[in-house]
Every structure is written in C-alpha cells, then in structure tokens.
Amino acid sequence: MSLLTGIGVCPGVAVGPLVRMAEPVPEPAAVSPEPVDRDAERARIRPAMEAVGTELRARAEKAEAETKAVLEATSYMAEDPGLLDLAESGVTDRGLTAARAVFEAANTFRDMLAAAGGYIGARVADIEDVRDRIVAAVLGIPVPGIPDPGHPFILAAHDLAPADTATVDPDKVLGFVTTEGGPTSHTAILARTLGVPAVVACPGALSLNEGTTVVLDGGLGTLDPAPNDAATLDAEKRMAARRGAQHVWRGEGATADGRRVLLLANVGDPASARAAADAGAEGVGLFRTEFLFLDASTEPTVAEQEASYAEVFGAFPRRKVVLRTLDAGADKPLAFLDQGEEPNPALGVRGLRVAFDRPDILDRQLVAAAGAAQRTSAEVWVMAPMIALPSEAAWFADRVRSHGLRAAGVMVEVPAAALCARQILDVADFASIGTNDLAQYTLAADRMAGPLAELNDPWQPALLRLIQLTGQAGAETGKSVGVCGEAASDPVLAVVLVGLGVVSLSMSARVISEVGELLKTVTFDECARLAGLALDAVDAQRAKARVREELPQLAELGL
C-alpha cells in the first residue's frame, strides 16, 4: 500500500499499531415507537445538560492552558439557556423524545454557526461534540472517548474534540493521525503541547485495518501503512532517541556560530506561565490575555487584571514577557461588549480594531499591565493584534508609552503589515509574526477549514516571503522581529525562520528543547541557505522536503 500524505503538525516519528477512534453517538430516532410522556422527557434535559457542563469544566481544570480555554467555552455551550429552551420546546410542542429534541436543537445551533463562517463556523465540531455528550447523558450510555486497548498505539480519527484531547495519555498514545483538521486544530494544538508526533488532513487514514502496524512521521507529514523492516527499525531508533532527549531547556538559544535566538513560550494564564518557566523558557513571547475576559459577564477590573498579569510576570524575573492586548472579536466575542452582527467576523472588528471604538478598555488594560510591571522585575513588552497600517501602529505605540511601558510592538498577522513592515517598525519598537492568521489571510483560506488545511501549512513559500520582508525590515531598523505563531514549534521550520531574519521564537514550552538542540547544530549562514531553498520551492510540501534533506542530524535528534 502506498504512503499516505497529510500535514505534519508536530515533528517526530512513531511506530505502532493503528487504533481508530470509536464512532460518535448514534442519531436518536426521529419518531418514538412508544407514546412520549412529555413532562418526563422534558425533565430529563436540564440535568443532562448540567451534567455535561460540569464534566467539561472538571476536564478543563486538568487541561493545559489552550485546551483549558476551549473546554471552558465548550462547557458554557452545554448549558446554554437558548439550547435548553429550544430542546424543551421540541418535547412540549412536537412530542419529541428528550434525546431527539436535544439532537435537533443542537443541530439548529450548529447550522447557525456554520452559516456564520470564519472562526465562528469552526465551532461546529465543538457543538456536535456537546450534542453527542448531552444525548448520551439523556440516554444513560457512555460517550465514545479515547480508546484504551491496553498497549501503546497510534490514534486515527476524523478529528479530536476538546474534551477528548484533555484525556490523552502520552504514554499510551504514540501519535495522532486525522483525516480532517488543520495546523491550528485541537489535535494539532494538543500534539504540540504533549510533544507527540501528529499528522492532520490525511485522507485514507481511517480506511486502514485496526491493529495495522504503521509508521507516522510528523515532520514529513506522512503515514506509512506497510513499512518494511528497515523503515520500522529506523522509526524505532528515532523514537528511542527522542524519548531519551532532555525535554527541559537549560541553555540560551543560539546557532552553532553564536547567533542569539531567544527561545520563548506562548502562555495563556499564570499556570501555563509557571509551567513554561519550569520547562526552561527564556521568557514569554506571547502572553494571551483573553483568559480574563472571555467568560466574564462584566469587564474585569483594573485590580483583577493587574493581579493576574503580575502572576505571569512574576514567573519570569528579569526576563522578557510580551503581553498581547485583548484579541477580542471573531471567535472570541465578549459578553460585556456588544459588537452586533458582522457579515464576516474574521475580517471584521477584532483585535486592536475594538480599541478604536472603545479605547477605554485598552487604557484600563495598559494601566493594569503597567501596575503589574512595577510589582515585578520582568522586562514587560506590550503588543497589539490585527494591526494593518503604520498609522495604527503609531496610535497604539503612543498610547502604550503614555502609560509608562517601555516597549510597544505589533502583531504581524495581516499581509499589509508585512508589506509595510519597514514603515511600521519606524514607529513601533518590535514586531511579532502570528503565522496562523498571516497564513489564512495570505492564502485566503480559513485556518479552521479542513479541506483548506494544505493552504494553511506554515511552510507555504508565500507566507515565508512575507516573513522575510518583516525580518529584513527588522534588520534595517535595528528592531526585534519574532515569531509567535505555531510555525515556531517546528524545529526544522525554526531553522528557516532564523535564516529569514527572525531573532526570537515563541512556542509551546514542550518543544523548546527540540528547537534549541537543532539550532545548535547549524550556523546562521546555513540557516540563510536553507531559507533560500524553502523560498524557492513551488509549494509547502517541497519546501519542507528540501530543507529536511539538508539536515541529516534530524534522525539523531529523533525529528
């Protein structure tokens, strides 16, 4: 059988038996064979929804920061009053069973989300997972979850829901392969958090027989369904090398010839900041502040914000922490901020654009950040998301400096910002490239759309050219240019990014040591040469293959 190809989202090789995710909860019958006791059926709905919400919040408490935030948001879906009303009316008005009423009500919500498109449309899979969990609770049957065959395995699935990802045991799940999803899907985020090899958008993976021994290569993005003895032995050696590697970084990021590259972590709350510090991160390249705002019915006070920010800053004394101001809008609506309906939220009022209309919210956040900075010794930098124009960068920088904060930067996630990076860096102190959004806007491909996953591959030469433009602008102005998107979590791509002029990389804390170890084996000139190979490639797959062919040390590092 021929090699199956998808998109590698977490490097490393795994060999083992393939185990498929169980099928979802079956659709309840549209018509009940027995007369429906409407009062009894209606009374079953609320407790089932509350039970699911409680379970999801309990899983969130044990999850990593990014998965935790998604699970918490999903738990509120499970107890949504509108969903409850619609389901109960299905029983009362139409005589449906509780299970069928929940199923149809959730599908109505799902269809509304799908019609919205963009980030909001990407929540369709989440509400389908919530639907199945409530239906299972109503029927008193178990919800299919991560299988446990009693031995380590490679998991194959359509995609993984947030609640599933929170229960993964990395000692048992050797790797993931999904037929759907993309570089920013839940599966991809989880894999990078755990450091487990993963390939997404891989057609044919679910057609393989259960128990088939396969070799999964998260670096190349391939699944070998019939590996020969040599391929199996090579995979086993690389797995052993990776397992034996030190996963706590204790050095300073640098190339073989001493070019410094700061190795930073992406964090989303105080707990993830402490975990990143324990993992050896040299600082924080992206501190997402949304965790305080998303589930709040009223805006968090300055005192509440300051206390939380100080916890994060305190985890990195005398080290760099880059705080991103509120990235609201699109898939992150705020209960206390009515932004109305937008035809395309991903291209609407999000990020800094919210502050143009409500600068008071930004000002309170900057007051809190300045107060927290004074309480700690961290080197606090502040940046804004969704900046497109030099004038926007100047407006933000003036506001940041007026609050006594030392460094005002921009997120480069809109192609216009990369194309005008020289002018933006004339007024801003630094730039940080968000490759997830920059890819989707450059390739006109929703980053959560499975069929378009290949376009959102961070190895796309068009995306790399925009990164190169930004890196060149940084060199010309003497300003720092970093990457805080998922691209920085790929050690091989990290080498290319350094060659494009990036001076700091911010990633999941789990992969910092792998990025650092690979960077130590290449000089800056080699990084630049490899970047040239990637830029000249005709597509993402060949860009990745060309660079990997030039790095024989990957096998020794288990990558």
Coordinates of C-alpha atoms in Angstrom, one line a residue, residues 22-326:
A22 CA -14.9 5.0 18.3
E23 CA -17.8 6.2 16.2
P24 CA -19.9 9.0 17.6
V25 CA -23.2 8.5 19.5
P26 CA -25.8 7.3 17.0
E27 CA -28.5 9.7 15.9
P28 CA -31.7 9.3 18.1
A29 CA -34.8 8.0 16.2
A30 CA -36.9 10.8 14.7
V31 CA -40.1 9.1 15.8
S32 CA -40.6 7.3 19.1
P33 CA -42.2 3.8 18.8
E34 CA -43.9 4.4 22.2
P35 CA -46.1 7.3 23.2
V36 CA -44.0 10.2 24.7
D37 CA -44.5 11.3 28.3
R38 CA -43.8 14.9 27.6
D39 CA -43.4 16.0 31.2
A40 CA -41.0 13.2 32.0
E41 CA -39.0 13.6 28.8
R42 CA -38.7 17.4 29.3
A43 CA -37.5 16.9 32.8
R44 CA -34.5 14.8 31.6
I45 CA -33.0 17.5 29.5
R46 CA -31.8 20.1 32.0
P47 CA -30.0 17.6 34.3
A48 CA -28.2 16.0 31.3
M49 CA -27.0 19.4 30.1
E50 CA -25.8 20.4 33.6
A51 CA -24.0 17.1 34.0
V52 CA -22.2 17.6 30.7
G53 CA -21.2 21.2 31.6
T54 CA -19.9 20.1 35.0
E55 CA -17.9 17.3 33.4
L56 CA -16.3 19.6 30.8
R57 CA -15.3 22.1 33.5
A58 CA -13.8 19.3 35.5
R59 CA -11.7 18.3 32.5
A60 CA -10.8 21.9 31.9
E61 CA -9.2 22.1 35.4
K62 CA -6.8 19.3 34.5
A63 CA -6.0 20.6 30.9
E64 CA -3.2 22.7 29.5
A65 CA -3.9 26.4 29.0
E66 CA -5.1 26.4 25.4
T67 CA -7.2 23.2 25.8
K68 CA -8.5 24.6 29.1
A69 CA -9.8 27.7 27.5
V70 CA -11.6 25.8 24.7
L71 CA -13.1 23.4 27.2
E72 CA -14.4 26.1 29.4
A73 CA -16.0 27.8 26.4
T74 CA -17.5 24.4 25.4
S75 CA -18.9 23.8 28.8
Y76 CA -21.0 27.0 28.5
M77 CA -22.3 25.7 25.2
A78 CA -23.5 22.6 27.1
E79 CA -25.6 24.7 29.4
D80 CA -26.7 27.4 27.0
P81 CA -30.2 28.7 28.0
G82 CA -31.2 29.1 24.4
L83 CA -30.3 25.4 23.7
L84 CA -32.3 24.3 26.7
D85 CA -35.4 26.3 25.7
L86 CA -35.3 25.0 22.1
A87 CA -34.8 21.4 23.2
E88 CA -37.6 21.6 25.8
S89 CA -40.0 23.1 23.2
G90 CA -39.2 20.2 20.9
V91 CA -40.7 17.9 23.6
T92 CA -43.6 20.1 24.6
D93 CA -44.7 21.3 21.2
R94 CA -43.8 18.4 19.0
G95 CA -43.8 15.4 21.2
L96 CA -40.1 14.5 20.6
T97 CA -38.1 12.3 22.9
A98 CA -35.6 14.2 25.1
A99 CA -32.7 12.7 23.1
R100 CA -34.2 13.7 19.7
A101 CA -35.2 17.1 21.0
V102 CA -31.6 17.8 22.1
F103 CA -30.2 16.4 18.8
E104 CA -32.4 18.7 16.7
A105 CA -31.9 21.8 18.9
A106 CA -28.1 21.4 18.8
N107 CA -28.2 20.9 15.0
T108 CA -30.1 24.2 14.7
F109 CA -27.4 26.0 16.6
R110 CA -24.8 24.1 14.6
D111 CA -26.3 25.2 11.3
M112 CA -26.4 28.8 12.5
L113 CA -22.7 28.7 13.4
A114 CA -21.8 27.0 10.0
A115 CA -23.7 29.8 8.2
A116 CA -21.6 32.4 10.0
G117 CA -18.4 31.0 8.6
G118 CA -14.9 32.0 9.6
Y119 CA -13.8 31.4 13.1
I120 CA -17.4 31.1 14.4
G121 CA -18.2 28.5 11.8
A122 CA -15.2 26.5 13.1
R123 CA -17.0 25.8 16.3
V124 CA -19.4 23.4 14.5
A125 CA -17.3 20.4 15.6
D126 CA -17.4 21.6 19.2
I127 CA -21.2 21.9 19.3
E128 CA -21.6 18.5 17.7
D129 CA -19.4 17.1 20.4
V130 CA -21.6 18.8 23.1
R131 CA -24.7 17.5 21.3
D132 CA -23.5 13.9 21.4
R133 CA -22.5 14.2 25.1
I134 CA -25.9 15.5 26.1
V135 CA -27.7 12.9 24.1
A136 CA -25.6 10.2 25.7
A137 CA -26.3 11.6 29.2
V138 CA -30.1 11.6 28.4
L139 CA -29.9 8.0 27.2
G140 CA -27.6 6.9 30.0
I141 CA -25.0 5.5 27.6
P142 CA -21.2 6.1 27.6
V143 CA -19.7 8.7 25.3
P144 CA -17.1 7.3 23.0
G145 CA -13.7 8.6 24.0
I146 CA -10.0 7.9 23.6
P147 CA -9.7 4.1 23.3
D148 CA -7.7 2.1 25.7
P149 CA -6.6 -1.2 24.0
G150 CA -4.2 -2.0 26.8
H151 CA -1.0 -1.1 24.9
P152 CA 0.6 1.9 23.2
F153 CA -0.9 2.8 19.9
I154 CA -1.2 5.4 17.1
L155 CA -4.7 7.0 17.2
A156 CA -6.6 7.6 14.0
A157 CA -9.7 9.8 14.0
H158 CA -11.7 12.2 11.9
D159 CA -10.6 14.9 14.3
L160 CA -10.5 15.2 18.1
A161 CA -12.9 17.3 20.2
P162 CA -11.5 19.4 23.0
A163 CA -13.0 17.1 25.6
D164 CA -11.2 14.1 24.0
T165 CA -7.8 15.9 23.8
A166 CA -8.0 16.6 27.5
T167 CA -7.9 12.9 28.4
V168 CA -5.0 11.8 26.2
D169 CA -2.3 9.8 28.0
P170 CA 1.0 10.5 26.1
D171 CA 2.5 7.3 27.5
K172 CA -0.2 5.3 25.6
V173 CA -0.9 7.5 22.5
L174 CA 2.3 7.4 20.5
G175 CA 1.0 9.7 17.8
F176 CA -2.1 11.1 16.1
V177 CA -3.3 11.0 12.5
T178 CA -6.6 12.6 11.5
T179 CA -8.5 12.9 8.2
E180 CA -9.7 16.4 9.0
G181 CA -8.4 19.4 10.9
G182 CA -5.5 21.7 10.1
P183 CA -2.4 23.2 11.5
T184 CA -4.4 25.1 14.2
S185 CA -7.0 22.4 15.0
H186 CA -7.4 21.0 18.5
T187 CA -5.5 17.9 17.5
A188 CA -2.5 20.0 16.3
I189 CA -2.5 22.1 19.5
L190 CA -2.7 19.1 21.7
A191 CA 0.1 17.3 19.8
R192 CA 2.4 20.3 20.2
T193 CA 1.6 20.6 23.9
L194 CA 2.4 17.0 24.5
G195 CA 5.2 16.7 22.0
V196 CA 3.5 13.8 20.3
P197 CA 4.1 13.2 16.5
A198 CA 1.0 14.2 14.6
V199 CA -0.3 14.4 11.0
V200 CA -3.7 16.0 10.1
A201 CA -5.7 16.2 6.9
C202 CA -4.5 12.8 5.9
P203 CA -7.1 11.1 3.6
G204 CA -7.3 7.3 3.9
A205 CA -6.1 7.0 7.4
L206 CA -9.4 5.6 8.7
S207 CA -9.6 3.1 5.9
L208 CA -6.7 1.0 7.4
N209 CA -7.4 -2.1 9.4
E210 CA -7.4 -1.8 13.1
G211 CA -4.1 -3.1 14.5
T212 CA -2.1 -2.4 11.4
T213 CA 1.5 -1.5 12.2
V214 CA 2.2 1.9 10.7
V215 CA 5.0 4.5 10.8
L216 CA 3.8 8.0 11.4
D217 CA 6.2 10.9 10.5
G218 CA 5.0 14.2 12.0
G219 CA 7.9 16.0 10.4
L220 CA 7.3 14.9 6.8
G221 CA 3.5 14.6 7.3
T222 CA 3.3 11.0 6.2
L223 CA 1.7 7.7 7.3
D224 CA 3.3 4.5 6.0
P225 CA 0.7 1.8 6.2
A226 CA 3.0 -1.0 5.3
P227 CA 6.5 -0.2 6.5
N228 CA 9.3 -2.7 5.6
D229 CA 11.7 -3.9 8.3
A230 CA 14.3 -1.2 7.6
A231 CA 11.7 1.6 7.9
T232 CA 10.3 0.1 11.1
L233 CA 13.8 -0.2 12.6
D234 CA 14.7 3.4 11.7
A235 CA 11.4 4.6 13.3
E236 CA 12.1 2.7 16.5
K237 CA 15.6 4.2 16.7
R238 CA 14.3 7.7 16.2
M239 CA 11.6 7.2 18.8
A240 CA 14.2 6.0 21.3
A241 CA 16.4 9.0 20.5
R242 CA 13.5 11.4 21.1
R243 CA 12.4 9.7 24.3
G244 CA 16.0 9.9 25.6
A245 CA 16.3 13.6 24.8
Q246 CA 16.3 16.2 27.6
H247 CA 12.9 18.0 27.5
V248 CA 13.8 20.7 29.9
W249 CA 15.9 23.5 28.3
R250 CA 18.7 24.9 30.4
G251 CA 20.7 26.9 27.9
E252 CA 20.4 30.0 25.8
G253 CA 19.1 29.7 22.3
A254 CA 21.8 30.2 19.6
T255 CA 23.1 28.9 16.3
A256 CA 26.3 26.9 16.1
D257 CA 28.3 30.1 15.4
G258 CA 26.8 32.0 18.3
R259 CA 23.9 34.0 16.7
R260 CA 21.5 34.5 19.6
V261 CA 17.9 33.4 19.1
L262 CA 15.6 33.9 22.1
L263 CA 13.6 30.7 22.9
L264 CA 10.3 31.9 24.4
A265 CA 7.0 30.3 25.3
N266 CA 3.4 31.1 24.4
V267 CA 1.3 31.2 27.6
G268 CA -2.4 31.8 28.4
D269 CA -2.6 32.2 32.1
P270 CA -0.5 32.1 35.3
A271 CA -0.4 28.3 35.5
S272 CA 1.0 27.9 31.9
A273 CA 3.5 30.7 32.6
R274 CA 4.9 28.8 35.6
A275 CA 5.0 25.5 33.6
A276 CA 6.9 27.4 30.8
A277 CA 9.4 28.7 33.3
D278 CA 9.9 25.2 34.7
A279 CA 10.5 23.9 31.1
G280 CA 13.4 26.4 30.7
A281 CA 11.7 29.1 28.5
E282 CA 13.9 32.2 28.3
G283 CA 10.8 34.3 28.6
V284 CA 7.4 34.7 27.1
G285 CA 6.9 35.8 23.5
L286 CA 3.1 35.7 23.6
F287 CA 1.0 36.2 26.7
R288 CA -2.6 35.9 25.7
T289 CA -4.7 38.0 28.0
E290 CA -8.1 36.8 26.8
F291 CA -8.4 34.2 29.6
L292 CA -9.7 37.0 31.9
F293 CA -12.2 38.4 29.5
L294 CA -13.9 35.6 27.5
D295 CA -16.2 34.2 30.2
A296 CA -16.7 37.4 32.1
S297 CA -20.2 39.0 32.1
T298 CA -18.6 42.3 33.0
E299 CA -15.2 43.7 32.2
P300 CA -12.6 42.6 34.7
T301 CA -11.5 45.5 36.9
V302 CA -8.0 47.0 36.7
A303 CA -7.2 45.5 40.0
E304 CA -8.2 42.0 38.8
Q305 CA -6.2 42.4 35.6
E306 CA -3.2 43.7 37.4
A307 CA -3.1 40.8 39.9
S308 CA -3.3 38.2 37.1
Y309 CA -0.7 39.9 35.0
A310 CA 1.6 40.2 38.0
E311 CA 1.4 36.4 38.5
V312 CA 2.6 35.8 34.9
F313 CA 5.3 38.4 35.1
G314 CA 6.5 37.0 38.4
A315 CA 7.2 33.7 36.8
F316 CA 10.0 35.3 34.7
P317 CA 12.0 37.7 36.9
R318 CA 14.4 39.9 34.9
R319 CA 13.3 38.2 31.7
K320 CA 11.2 39.3 28.7
V321 CA 7.4 38.9 28.8
V322 CA 5.4 40.1 25.8
L323 CA 1.8 40.9 26.7
R324 CA -0.7 40.9 23.8
T325 CA -3.5 43.3 24.4
L326 CA -7.1 41.9 24.1

